[in-house]
Amino acid sequence: MIDFLDLHATHEPYASELREAVGQVVDSGWYLFGEEVDAFESAFSTYNGVDHTVGVASGLDALSIIIRAYKELGEMSEGDEVIVPANTYIASILGITDNNLTPVLVEPDPRSYNIDPARVEEHITERTSAVMIVHLYGQNAYTREIGHLCEKYNLKLIEDAAQAHGAYYQDQRAGSLGDAAGFSFYPGKNLGALGDAGAICTDDSELAECCRTLANYGSQEKYKNKYQGYNSRLDEIQAAALRVKLKYLDQQNQTRREIAQQYLETIEHPDVTLPTVYDFSENAPGGNGATPQDSTSAPVTAVDSHVWHLFVIRHPDRDALRKYLEENGVDTIIHYPIPPHQQEAYSEWEDQSLPITETIHEEVLSLPMGPHLSEDEAATVSKFVNQYPHS
Ligand SMILES: *Cc1c(COP(=O)(O)O)cnc(C)c1O
């Protein structure tokens, strides 16, 4: 079986370093609020080019605490609207509804799977207080147009960067493009911990301070509570592991780009839609800093805006293709089978019609992707996709 993901193999090149780092924490007798968290936060800030990183317990907490902090700082209120892509993972939406704000679901561009910048402005109302972009599958979602709209209407720009550690928009990293960003270090992410963890990145000192306080029971000074906070903290063991893994992130993202390039060059099937890589360079034609490139001819390595958290193809009979690949030893996953507006948890949205989002959920299939994959394995994946009968 060619695994979709293999964390044992992913950690293999630095497993002894990882064991040593974790072992040192075990031996130190100090597990929260220590040197490892400080060192990781500072390394992650440097990596992303931001002033502050606040470690928290998960990616969902990162998003939820950002919005809660904006409420505490008087920047947002309950009932405000947050524009968000309709095809995102449920956590982006939960971060908004947890705070009693209202997600406004916007259709994605079916080529990038990211929010369609051309559809954002028509959804802005008097109540809109933020746009949350999601760098889905690892591709940058920021465009100049979205940046301008947030300035024009005085909206906060929040990034859900849970799938895009290390991705660039021009020379800036995902996580440094808006007012605040949430990262997840769920084990399967491009930068994953050995359990749950997350982080908030921002240049805003006041916001960072508020998030840090909220994540620690709302307390800055022991036993004095400024807010009705949460217990959501990054711990020393996770920080130590993340500090080791951060050193290898660029290298492992490069491996992902090479696998993606191989898939793009070798998968040829009339019924399969390959992912589109966007060119965000300063002078890219199109005027808004984003131009879709022809998947097969795009020099992926020249475009660092994609870190290929997932390699997602589309097929009109996705379930049958998936079964065929399974029978031939290729493990695949669907990201995601049910869109948020059709989830039982959000039954109040069942009447919303979002046809692009719905089609995407019916057709997408994620092929094996990650540093664990060999060139031969990727070739086998392409071979079986190509062998699947044509319609
Ligand atoms: C994984 C993920 C999250 C949530 O992260 P957790 O650490 O699992 O809470 C949020 N948004 C997106 C897009 C994700 O992929």
GROMACS .gro file of C-alpha atoms and ligand atoms in nm:
model
  406
    1MET     CA    1   0.000   0.000   0.000
    2ILE     CA    2   0.124   0.349  -0.083
    3ASP     CA    3   0.026   0.542   0.227
    4PHE     CA    4  -0.151   0.874   0.207
    5LEU     CA    5   0.062   0.994   0.497
    6ASP     CA    6   0.334   0.825   0.702
    7LEU     CA    7   0.456   1.025   0.999
    8HIS     CA    8   0.704   0.761   1.107
    9ALA     CA    9   0.880   0.790   0.770
   10THR     CA   10   0.843   1.171   0.773
   11HIS     CA   11   1.027   1.189   1.108
   12GLU     CA   12   1.285   0.930   1.010
   13PRO     CA   13   1.563   1.173   0.898
   14TYR     CA   14   1.565   1.350   1.236
   15ALA     CA   15   1.410   1.095   1.471
   16SER     CA   16   1.709   1.085   1.707
   17GLU     CA   17   1.714   1.466   1.731
   18LEU     CA   18   1.342   1.460   1.809
   19ARG     CA   19   1.388   1.196   2.080
   20GLU     CA   20   1.671   1.391   2.236
   21ALA     CA   21   1.474   1.718   2.239
   22VAL     CA   22   1.172   1.553   2.397
   23GLY     CA   23   1.394   1.360   2.638
   24GLN     CA   24   1.553   1.683   2.758
   25VAL     CA   25   1.213   1.821   2.849
   26VAL     CA   26   1.126   1.499   3.031
   27ASP     CA   27   1.450   1.527   3.229
   28SER     CA   28   1.410   1.898   3.299
   29GLY     CA   29   1.103   1.852   3.517
   30TRP     CA   30   0.955   2.172   3.365
   31TYR     CA   31   0.659   2.130   3.128
   32LEU     CA   32   0.475   2.458   3.074
   33PHE     CA   33   0.585   2.824   3.031
   34GLY     CA   34   0.951   2.744   2.980
   35GLU     CA   35   1.251   2.791   2.756
   36GLU     CA   36   1.129   2.562   2.480
   37VAL     CA   37   0.806   2.753   2.426
   38ASP     CA   38   0.993   3.087   2.432
   39ALA     CA   39   1.252   2.958   2.186
   40PHE     CA   40   0.996   2.808   1.950
   41GLU     CA   41   0.777   3.120   1.953
   42SER     CA   42   1.075   3.334   1.871
   43ALA     CA   43   1.197   3.097   1.595
   44PHE     CA   44   0.850   3.080   1.440
   45SER     CA   45   0.819   3.462   1.446
   46THR     CA   46   1.153   3.491   1.267
   47TYR     CA   47   1.057   3.223   1.016
   48ASN     CA   48   0.730   3.396   0.929
   49GLY     CA   49   0.858   3.753   0.953
   50VAL     CA   50   0.616   3.861   1.225
   51ASP     CA   51   0.670   4.038   1.557
   52HIS     CA   52   0.477   3.796   1.779
   53THR     CA   53   0.392   3.428   1.802
   54VAL     CA   54   0.164   3.303   2.079
   55GLY     CA   55   0.163   2.926   2.120
   56VAL     CA   56  -0.177   2.774   2.192
   57ALA     CA   57  -0.324   2.425   2.219
   58SER     CA   58  -0.464   2.384   1.864
   59GLY     CA   59  -0.539   2.553   1.535
   60LEU     CA   60  -0.905   2.592   1.623
   61ASP     CA   61  -0.810   2.764   1.948
   62ALA     CA   62  -0.576   2.997   1.758
   63LEU     CA   63  -0.860   3.119   1.531
   64SER     CA   64  -1.116   3.133   1.808
   65ILE     CA   65  -0.885   3.325   2.045
   66ILE     CA   66  -0.793   3.580   1.776
   67ILE     CA   67  -1.159   3.669   1.731
   68ARG     CA   68  -1.226   3.664   2.104
   69ALA     CA   69  -0.931   3.901   2.153
   70TYR     CA   70  -1.071   4.141   1.893
   71LYS     CA   71  -1.397   4.136   2.089
   72GLU     CA   72  -1.218   4.211   2.416
   73LEU     CA   73  -1.029   4.495   2.247
   74GLY     CA   74  -1.354   4.644   2.118
   75GLU     CA   75  -1.275   4.577   1.750
   76MET     CA   76  -1.552   4.323   1.697
   77SER     CA   77  -1.891   4.250   1.851
   78GLU     CA   78  -2.127   3.956   1.866
   79GLY     CA   79  -2.342   3.945   1.554
   80ASP     CA   80  -2.069   4.091   1.333
   81GLU     CA   81  -2.012   3.913   1.004
   82VAL     CA   82  -1.692   3.743   0.897
   83ILE     CA   83  -1.643   3.660   0.531
   84VAL     CA   84  -1.498   3.311   0.489
   85PRO     CA   85  -1.466   3.060   0.202
   86ALA     CA   86  -1.760   2.818   0.193
   87ASN     CA   87  -1.540   2.516   0.116
   88THR     CA   88  -1.306   2.548   0.414
   89TYR     CA   89  -1.249   2.294   0.688
   90ILE     CA   90  -1.507   2.326   0.964
   91ALA     CA   91  -1.254   2.470   1.213
   92SER     CA   92  -1.240   2.806   1.031
   93ILE     CA   93  -1.617   2.835   1.074
   94LEU     CA   94  -1.616   2.716   1.436
   95GLY     CA   95  -1.363   2.984   1.528
   96ILE     CA   96  -1.623   3.240   1.418
   97THR     CA   97  -1.942   3.084   1.560
   98ASP     CA   98  -1.770   3.003   1.894
   99ASN     CA   99  -1.763   3.379   1.939
  100ASN     CA  100  -2.123   3.438   1.830
  101LEU     CA  101  -2.013   3.612   1.513
  102THR     CA  102  -2.175   3.519   1.183
  103PRO     CA  103  -1.982   3.344   0.907
  104VAL     CA  104  -2.074   3.468   0.558
  105LEU     CA  105  -1.994   3.185   0.323
  106VAL     CA  106  -1.838   3.286  -0.008
  107GLU     CA  107  -1.779   3.057  -0.303
  108PRO     CA  108  -1.420   2.970  -0.394
  109ASP     CA  109  -1.243   3.004  -0.724
  110PRO     CA  110  -1.281   2.645  -0.854
  111ARG     CA  111  -0.922   2.650  -0.986
  112SER     CA  112  -0.741   2.757  -0.670
  113TYR     CA  113  -1.003   2.627  -0.419
  114ASN     CA  114  -0.936   2.951  -0.232
  115ILE     CA  115  -1.191   3.226  -0.172
  116ASP     CA  116  -1.275   3.400  -0.499
  117PRO     CA  117  -1.145   3.757  -0.459
  118ALA     CA  118  -1.401   3.879  -0.714
  119ARG     CA  119  -1.689   3.766  -0.491
  120VAL     CA  120  -1.574   3.925  -0.166
  121GLU     CA  121  -1.692   4.285  -0.209
  122GLU     CA  122  -2.055   4.195  -0.287
  123HIS     CA  123  -2.075   4.021   0.053
  124ILE     CA  124  -1.953   4.318   0.257
  125THR     CA  125  -2.228   4.479   0.467
  126GLU     CA  126  -2.253   4.725   0.755
  127ARG     CA  127  -2.195   4.435   0.993
  128THR     CA  128  -1.884   4.294   0.829
  129SER     CA  129  -1.584   4.319   1.059
  130ALA     CA  130  -1.335   4.075   0.905
  131VAL     CA  131  -1.236   3.860   0.612
  132MET     CA  132  -1.088   3.523   0.698
  133ILE     CA  133  -0.882   3.382   0.413
  134VAL     CA  134  -0.784   3.015   0.424
  135HIS     CA  135  -0.471   2.904   0.239
  136LEU     CA  136  -0.641   2.578   0.147
  137TYR     CA  137  -0.438   2.271   0.053
  138GLY     CA  138  -0.122   2.481   0.105
  139GLN     CA  139  -0.165   2.748  -0.163
  140ASN     CA  140  -0.155   3.116  -0.073
  141ALA     CA  141  -0.501   3.275  -0.075
  142TYR     CA  142  -0.398   3.640  -0.029
  143THR     CA  143  -0.435   3.872  -0.326
  144ARG     CA  144  -0.377   4.243  -0.361
  145GLU     CA  145  -0.749   4.281  -0.427
  146ILE     CA  146  -0.842   4.127  -0.091
  147GLY     CA  147  -0.584   4.345   0.085
  148HIS     CA  148  -0.730   4.657  -0.078
  149LEU     CA  149  -1.088   4.565   0.015
  150CYS     CA  150  -0.992   4.516   0.380
  151GLU     CA  151  -0.830   4.860   0.381
  152LYS     CA  152  -1.116   5.026   0.196
  153TYR     CA  153  -1.386   4.891   0.429
  154ASN     CA  154  -1.169   4.888   0.743
  155LEU     CA  155  -1.194   4.511   0.794
  156LYS     CA  156  -0.954   4.288   0.982
  157LEU     CA  157  -0.783   4.033   0.764
  158ILE     CA  158  -0.744   3.702   0.946
  159GLU     CA  159  -0.548   3.417   0.790
  160ASP     CA  160  -0.625   3.053   0.854
  161ALA     CA  161  -0.274   2.930   0.781
  162ALA     CA  162  -0.328   2.578   0.919
  163GLN     CA  163  -0.237   2.416   0.586
  164ALA     CA  164   0.025   2.659   0.462
  165HIS     CA  165   0.332   2.672   0.689
  166GLY     CA  166   0.608   2.823   0.478
  167ALA     CA  167   0.401   2.928   0.176
  168TYR     CA  168   0.480   3.266   0.025
  169TYR     CA  169   0.291   3.556  -0.126
  170GLN     CA  170   0.573   3.728  -0.313
  171ASP     CA  171   0.842   3.756  -0.044
  172GLN     CA  172   0.611   3.733   0.255
  173ARG     CA  173   0.512   3.415   0.433
  174ALA     CA  174   0.156   3.299   0.488
  175GLY     CA  175   0.087   3.407   0.844
  176SER     CA  176   0.236   3.753   0.792
  177LEU     CA  177  -0.007   3.880   0.528
  178GLY     CA  178  -0.304   3.992   0.737
  179ASP     CA  179  -0.367   4.138   1.081
  180ALA     CA  180  -0.348   3.802   1.257
  181ALA     CA  181  -0.303   3.438   1.159
  182GLY     CA  182  -0.391   3.104   1.313
  183PHE     CA  183  -0.166   2.802   1.261
  184SER     CA  184  -0.235   2.439   1.347
  185PHE     CA  185   0.040   2.194   1.435
  186TYR     CA  186  -0.189   1.890   1.418
  187PRO     CA  187   0.052   1.601   1.348
  188GLY     CA  188  -0.037   1.565   0.980
  189LYS     CA  189   0.017   1.932   0.892
  190ASN     CA  190   0.332   2.044   0.706
  191LEU     CA  191   0.468   2.148   1.045
  192GLY     CA  192   0.312   1.906   1.291
  193ALA     CA  193   0.364   1.844   1.661
  194LEU     CA  194   0.355   1.506   1.838
  195GLY     CA  195  -0.003   1.573   1.938
  196ASP     CA  196  -0.221   1.884   1.930
  197ALA     CA  197  -0.074   2.234   1.918
  198GLY     CA  198  -0.126   2.566   1.742
  199ALA     CA  199  -0.008   2.925   1.725
  200ILE     CA  200  -0.121   3.282   1.662
  201CYS     CA  201   0.106   3.513   1.461
  202THR     CA  202   0.066   3.890   1.446
  203ASP     CA  203   0.256   4.219   1.437
  204ASP     CA  204  -0.001   4.375   1.671
  205SER     CA  205   0.147   4.383   2.023
  206GLU     CA  206  -0.182   4.459   2.192
  207LEU     CA  207  -0.357   4.172   2.017
  208ALA     CA  208  -0.073   3.932   2.097
  209GLU     CA  209  -0.082   4.027   2.463
  210CYS     CA  210  -0.459   3.985   2.477
  211CYS     CA  211  -0.442   3.641   2.308
  212ARG     CA  212  -0.171   3.527   2.547
  213THR     CA  213  -0.377   3.640   2.844
  214LEU     CA  214  -0.696   3.478   2.712
  215ALA     CA  215  -0.514   3.149   2.653
  216ASN     CA  216  -0.400   3.143   3.013
  217TYR     CA  217  -0.737   3.166   3.194
  218GLY     CA  218  -0.755   3.535   3.110
  219SER     CA  219  -0.478   3.594   3.360
  220GLN     CA  220  -0.164   3.803   3.324
  221GLU     CA  221  -0.076   3.796   3.688
  222LYS     CA  222  -0.123   3.471   3.876
  223TYR     CA  223  -0.468   3.439   4.035
  224LYS     CA  224  -0.581   3.773   3.890
  225ASN     CA  225  -0.823   3.727   3.601
  226LYS     CA  226  -0.875   4.006   3.354
  227TYR     CA  227  -1.094   3.802   3.117
  228GLN     CA  228  -1.308   3.488   3.133
  229GLY     CA  229  -1.033   3.303   2.948
  230TYR     CA  230  -0.942   2.957   2.830
  231ASN     CA  231  -0.679   2.700   2.913
  232SER     CA  232  -0.508   2.675   2.575
  233ARG     CA  233  -0.132   2.658   2.601
  234LEU     CA  234   0.152   2.520   2.397
  235ASP     CA  235   0.354   2.290   2.622
  236GLU     CA  236   0.729   2.237   2.647
  237ILE     CA  237   0.732   1.891   2.488
  238GLN     CA  238   0.540   2.004   2.181
  239ALA     CA  239   0.748   2.320   2.152
  240ALA     CA  240   1.072   2.117   2.170
  241ALA     CA  241   0.950   1.883   1.895
  242LEU     CA  242   0.831   2.175   1.681
  243ARG     CA  243   1.163   2.352   1.720
  244VAL     CA  244   1.343   2.050   1.573
  245LYS     CA  245   1.090   2.008   1.295
  246LEU     CA  246   1.089   2.376   1.198
  247LYS     CA  247   1.452   2.339   1.086
  248TYR     CA  248   1.345   2.082   0.828
  249LEU     CA  249   1.025   2.251   0.713
  250ASP     CA  250   1.161   2.427   0.403
  251GLN     CA  251   1.340   2.111   0.292
  252GLN     CA  252   1.030   1.899   0.340
  253ASN     CA  253   0.814   2.156   0.161
  254GLN     CA  254   1.061   2.139  -0.127
  255THR     CA  255   1.017   1.761  -0.139
  256ARG     CA  256   0.642   1.817  -0.155
  257ARG     CA  257   0.691   2.057  -0.448
  258GLU     CA  258   0.898   1.798  -0.631
  259ILE     CA  259   0.632   1.532  -0.584
  260ALA     CA  260   0.364   1.779  -0.697
  261GLN     CA  261   0.567   1.864  -1.005
  262GLN     CA  262   0.604   1.494  -1.083
  263TYR     CA  263   0.228   1.440  -1.050
  264LEU     CA  264   0.157   1.746  -1.265
  265GLU     CA  265   0.389   1.623  -1.536
  266THR     CA  266   0.285   1.259  -1.536
  267ILE     CA  267  -0.088   1.250  -1.466
  268GLU     CA  268  -0.270   1.271  -1.796
  269HIS     CA  269  -0.631   1.171  -1.792
  270PRO     CA  270  -0.914   1.338  -1.983
  271ASP     CA  271  -1.154   1.319  -1.685
  272VAL     CA  272  -0.910   1.436  -1.419
  273THR     CA  273  -0.868   1.803  -1.324
  274LEU     CA  274  -0.523   1.875  -1.186
  275PRO     CA  275  -0.453   2.151  -0.933
  276THR     CA  276  -0.379   2.498  -1.070
  277VAL     CA  277  -0.073   2.680  -0.943
  278TYR     CA  278  -0.108   3.057  -0.929
  279ASP     CA  279   0.163   3.306  -1.014
  280PHE     CA  280   0.152   3.584  -0.754
  281SER     CA  281   0.462   3.767  -0.871
  282GLU     CA  282   0.455   4.148  -0.874
  283ASN     CA  283   0.417   4.185  -1.248
  284ALA     CA  284   0.202   3.881  -1.319
  285PRO     CA  285  -0.055   3.968  -1.585
  286GLY     CA  286  -0.412   4.009  -1.465
  287GLY     CA  287  -0.354   4.312  -1.248
  288ASN     CA  288  -0.449   4.170  -0.909
  289GLY     CA  289  -0.135   3.977  -0.841
  290ALA     CA  290  -0.283   3.638  -0.918
  291THR     CA  291  -0.285   3.452  -1.245
  292PRO     CA  292  -0.366   3.087  -1.292
  293GLN     CA  293  -0.093   2.899  -1.472
  294ASP     CA  294  -0.143   2.606  -1.698
  295SER     CA  295  -0.085   2.318  -1.455
  296THR     CA  296   0.127   2.109  -1.681
  297SER     CA  297   0.362   2.381  -1.801
  298ALA     CA  298   0.397   2.578  -1.476
  299PRO     CA  299   0.743   2.564  -1.322
  300VAL     CA  300   0.619   2.479  -0.974
  301THR     CA  301   0.957   2.527  -0.811
  302ALA     CA  302   0.960   2.889  -0.931
  303VAL     CA  303   0.634   2.956  -0.752
  304ASP     CA  304   0.677   2.925  -0.378
  305SER     CA  305   0.320   3.023  -0.305
  306HIS     CA  306   0.222   2.656  -0.273
  307VAL     CA  307   0.351   2.416  -0.007
  308TRP     CA  308   0.131   2.125  -0.116
  309HIS     CA  309  -0.018   2.026   0.217
  310LEU     CA  310  -0.248   1.826  -0.010
  311PHE     CA  311  -0.241   1.734  -0.377
  312VAL     CA  312  -0.607   1.748  -0.474
  313ILE     CA  313  -0.743   1.629  -0.806
  314ARG     CA  314  -1.102   1.624  -0.928
  315HIS     CA  315  -1.296   1.354  -1.108
  316PRO     CA  316  -1.672   1.349  -1.182
  317ASP     CA  317  -1.695   0.991  -1.053
  318ARG     CA  318  -1.462   1.045  -0.761
  319ASP     CA  319  -1.585   0.757  -0.543
  320ALA     CA  320  -1.529   0.502  -0.818
  321LEU     CA  321  -1.179   0.636  -0.889
  322ARG     CA  322  -1.104   0.621  -0.520
  323LYS     CA  323  -1.216   0.259  -0.501
  324TYR     CA  324  -1.006   0.170  -0.805
  325LEU     CA  325  -0.695   0.329  -0.652
  326GLU     CA  326  -0.762   0.152  -0.322
  327GLU     CA  327  -0.782  -0.184  -0.503
  328ASN     CA  328  -0.448  -0.104  -0.662
  329GLY     CA  329  -0.279  -0.021  -0.334
  330VAL     CA  330  -0.303   0.359  -0.344
  331ASP     CA  331  -0.442   0.520  -0.030
  332THR     CA  332  -0.639   0.843  -0.085
  333ILE     CA  333  -0.849   1.077   0.133
  334ILE     CA  334  -1.132   1.324   0.060
  335HIS     CA  335  -1.081   1.683   0.179
  336TYR     CA  336  -1.368   1.725   0.243
  337PRO     CA  337  -1.674   1.510   0.175
  338ILE     CA  338  -1.939   1.743   0.327
  339PRO     CA  339  -1.924   2.125   0.311
  340PRO     CA  340  -1.989   2.321   0.633
  341HIS     CA  341  -2.331   2.450   0.518
  342GLN     CA  342  -2.455   2.092   0.476
  343GLN     CA  343  -2.334   1.972   0.817
  344GLU     CA  344  -2.584   1.876   1.083
  345ALA     CA  345  -2.405   2.116   1.319
  346TYR     CA  346  -2.513   2.406   1.096
  347SER     CA  347  -2.861   2.290   0.997
  348GLU     CA  348  -2.972   2.656   0.990
  349TRP     CA  349  -2.776   2.688   0.662
  350GLU     CA  350  -2.931   2.388   0.487
  351ASP     CA  351  -3.117   2.614   0.243
  352GLN     CA  352  -2.804   2.795   0.127
  353SER     CA  353  -2.710   2.709  -0.227
  354LEU     CA  354  -2.338   2.712  -0.299
  355PRO     CA  355  -2.304   2.515  -0.622
  356ILE     CA  356  -1.928   2.559  -0.675
  357THR     CA  357  -1.858   2.445  -0.320
  358GLU     CA  358  -2.100   2.153  -0.351
  359THR     CA  359  -1.944   2.032  -0.677
  360ILE     CA  360  -1.596   2.057  -0.529
  361HIS     CA  361  -1.699   1.840  -0.235
  362GLU     CA  362  -1.843   1.580  -0.472
  363GLU     CA  363  -1.537   1.562  -0.694
  364VAL     CA  364  -1.220   1.617  -0.493
  365LEU     CA  365  -0.971   1.345  -0.410
  366SER     CA  366  -0.638   1.388  -0.233
  367LEU     CA  367  -0.351   1.174  -0.359
  368PRO     CA  368  -0.068   1.056  -0.132
  369MET     CA  369   0.153   1.356  -0.052
  370GLY     CA  370   0.436   1.414   0.189
  371PRO     CA  371   0.809   1.376   0.247
  372HIS     CA  372   0.756   1.002   0.304
  373LEU     CA  373   0.684   0.940  -0.067
  374SER     CA  374   0.953   0.816  -0.302
  375GLU     CA  375   0.972   0.909  -0.667
  376ASP     CA  376   0.885   0.548  -0.755
  377GLU     CA  377   0.579   0.555  -0.534
  378ALA     CA  378   0.462   0.883  -0.686
  379ALA     CA  379   0.515   0.727  -1.031
  380THR     CA  380   0.297   0.433  -0.929
  381VAL     CA  381   0.024   0.669  -0.812
  382SER     CA  382   0.030   0.852  -1.148
  383LYS     CA  383   0.029   0.524  -1.336
  384PHE     CA  384  -0.287   0.397  -1.166
  385VAL     CA  385  -0.467   0.731  -1.204
  386ASN     CA  386  -0.381   0.726  -1.575
  387GLN     CA  387  -0.497   0.364  -1.608
  388TYR     CA  388  -0.842   0.435  -1.469
  389PRO     CA  389  -1.093   0.387  -1.752
  390HIS     CA  390  -1.198   0.700  -1.940
  391SER     CA  391  -1.564   0.804  -1.946
  392LIG     C1  392  -0.633   2.158   1.065
  392LIG     C2  393  -0.707   2.281   1.034
  392LIG     C3  394  -0.758   2.364   1.134
  392LIG     C4  395  -0.765   2.327   1.278
  392LIG     O1  396  -0.651   2.289   1.340
  392LIG     P1  397  -0.656   2.193   1.469
  392LIG     O2  398  -0.516   2.204   1.521
  392LIG     O3  399  -0.694   2.058   1.426
  392LIG     O4  400  -0.754   2.253   1.565
  392LIG     C5  401  -0.814   2.485   1.097
  392LIG     N1  402  -0.824   2.520   0.969
  392LIG     C6  403  -0.781   2.442   0.869
  392LIG     C7  404  -0.794   2.488   0.728
  392LIG     C8  405  -0.721   2.319   0.898
  392LIG     O5  406  -0.679   2.241   0.798
   0.00000   0.00000   0.00000
